[in-house]
XYZ file of C-alpha atoms in Angstrom:
121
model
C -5.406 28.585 -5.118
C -5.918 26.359 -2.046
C -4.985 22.958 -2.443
C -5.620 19.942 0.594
C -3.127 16.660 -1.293
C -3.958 13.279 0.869
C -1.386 10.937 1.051
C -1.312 6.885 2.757
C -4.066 5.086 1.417
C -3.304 1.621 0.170
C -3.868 -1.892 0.539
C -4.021 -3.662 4.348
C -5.097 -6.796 6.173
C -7.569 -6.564 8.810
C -6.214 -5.440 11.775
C -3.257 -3.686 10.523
C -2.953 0.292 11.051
C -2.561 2.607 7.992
C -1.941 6.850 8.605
C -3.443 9.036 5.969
C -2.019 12.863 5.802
C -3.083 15.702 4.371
C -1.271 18.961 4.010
C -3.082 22.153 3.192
C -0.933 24.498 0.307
C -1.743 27.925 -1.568
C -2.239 31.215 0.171
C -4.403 31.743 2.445
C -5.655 33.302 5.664
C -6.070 30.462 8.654
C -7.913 26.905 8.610
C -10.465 26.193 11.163
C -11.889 22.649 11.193
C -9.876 19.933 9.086
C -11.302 16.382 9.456
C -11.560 13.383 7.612
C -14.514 11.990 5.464
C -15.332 8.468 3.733
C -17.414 7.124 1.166
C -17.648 3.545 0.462
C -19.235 2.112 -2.752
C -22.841 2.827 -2.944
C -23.032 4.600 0.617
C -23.024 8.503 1.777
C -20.171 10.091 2.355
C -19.794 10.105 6.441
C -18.061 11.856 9.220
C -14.507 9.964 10.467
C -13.145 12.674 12.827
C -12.654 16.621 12.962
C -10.060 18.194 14.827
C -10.564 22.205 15.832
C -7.435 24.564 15.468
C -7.555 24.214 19.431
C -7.188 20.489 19.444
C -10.644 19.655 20.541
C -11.424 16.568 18.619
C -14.707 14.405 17.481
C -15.474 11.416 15.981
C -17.405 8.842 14.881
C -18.578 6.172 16.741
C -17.647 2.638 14.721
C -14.031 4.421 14.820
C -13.788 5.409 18.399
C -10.408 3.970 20.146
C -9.271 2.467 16.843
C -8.331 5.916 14.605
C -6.913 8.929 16.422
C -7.093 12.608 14.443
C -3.918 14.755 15.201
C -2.766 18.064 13.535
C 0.259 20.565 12.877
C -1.386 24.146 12.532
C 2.485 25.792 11.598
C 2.396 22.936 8.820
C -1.517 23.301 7.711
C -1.367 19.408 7.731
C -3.750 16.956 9.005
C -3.185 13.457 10.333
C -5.308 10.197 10.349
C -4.083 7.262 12.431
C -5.853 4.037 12.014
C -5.406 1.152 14.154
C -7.107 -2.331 14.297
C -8.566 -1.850 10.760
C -11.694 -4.012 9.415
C -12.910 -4.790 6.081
C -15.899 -2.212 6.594
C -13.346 0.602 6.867
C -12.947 0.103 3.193
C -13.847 3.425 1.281
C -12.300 6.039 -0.191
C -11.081 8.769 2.640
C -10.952 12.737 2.021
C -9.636 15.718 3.773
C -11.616 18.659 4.694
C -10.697 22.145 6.091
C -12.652 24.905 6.077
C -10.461 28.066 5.679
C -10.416 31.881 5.648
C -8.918 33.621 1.874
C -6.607 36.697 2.046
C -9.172 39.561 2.159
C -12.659 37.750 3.346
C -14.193 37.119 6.524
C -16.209 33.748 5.391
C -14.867 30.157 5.959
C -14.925 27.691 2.696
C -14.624 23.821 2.801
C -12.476 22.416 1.211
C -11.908 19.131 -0.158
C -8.969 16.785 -0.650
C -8.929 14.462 -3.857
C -9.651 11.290 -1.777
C -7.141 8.257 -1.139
C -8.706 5.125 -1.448
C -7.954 2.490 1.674
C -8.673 -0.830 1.291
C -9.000 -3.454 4.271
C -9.005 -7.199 3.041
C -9.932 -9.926 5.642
């Protein structure tokens, strides 16, 4: 069974850095796309960044030059660097991948449990 665990959420001042992680276990074929999602309270969840299996990157625009997406494809893991936080960061952040099973030819997102990061002024 495929599993994405999120780690390095927590508790920061404003413009302190946090890095989240997420590493991708179980069996499985290959990932494509991992990126990161948030959802504060009472909002939709929202793009942060995706990262392709080739390195091209994308993200959004109220976190442009402050996070940075990176990823290991021998370690299926995924990181987030965030720099220069603000309060408005605050939500809870999950992992995405979409990835191939052993035996299929179709892609399935995935999600992380979410890791909750919290950005006091």
């Amino acid at each position: 069974q495929v599993q994405l665990v999120e780690s390095g959420g927590g508790l920061v001042q404003a413009g302190g850095s946090l890095r989240l992680s997420c590493a991708a276990s179980g069996s499985f074929f290959r990932i494509d796309v991992m990126g990161w999602y948030r959802q504060a309270p009472g909002k939709r969840r929202e793009l942060v960044a995706t990262i392709t299996s080739g390195g091209s990157t994308n993200s959004a625009d109220s976190v442009k030059g402050r996070f940075a997406i990176s990823r290991d494809n021998a370690k299926n893991t995924v990181w987030l660097q965030m720099n220069s936080l603000k309060p408005e960061d605050t939500a809870v952040y999950y992992c995405n991948a979409y990835i191939m099973n052993i035996g299929t030819t179709r892609w399935n997102a995935y999600w992380g449990q979410g890791t909750q990061v919290t950005v006091s002024s």
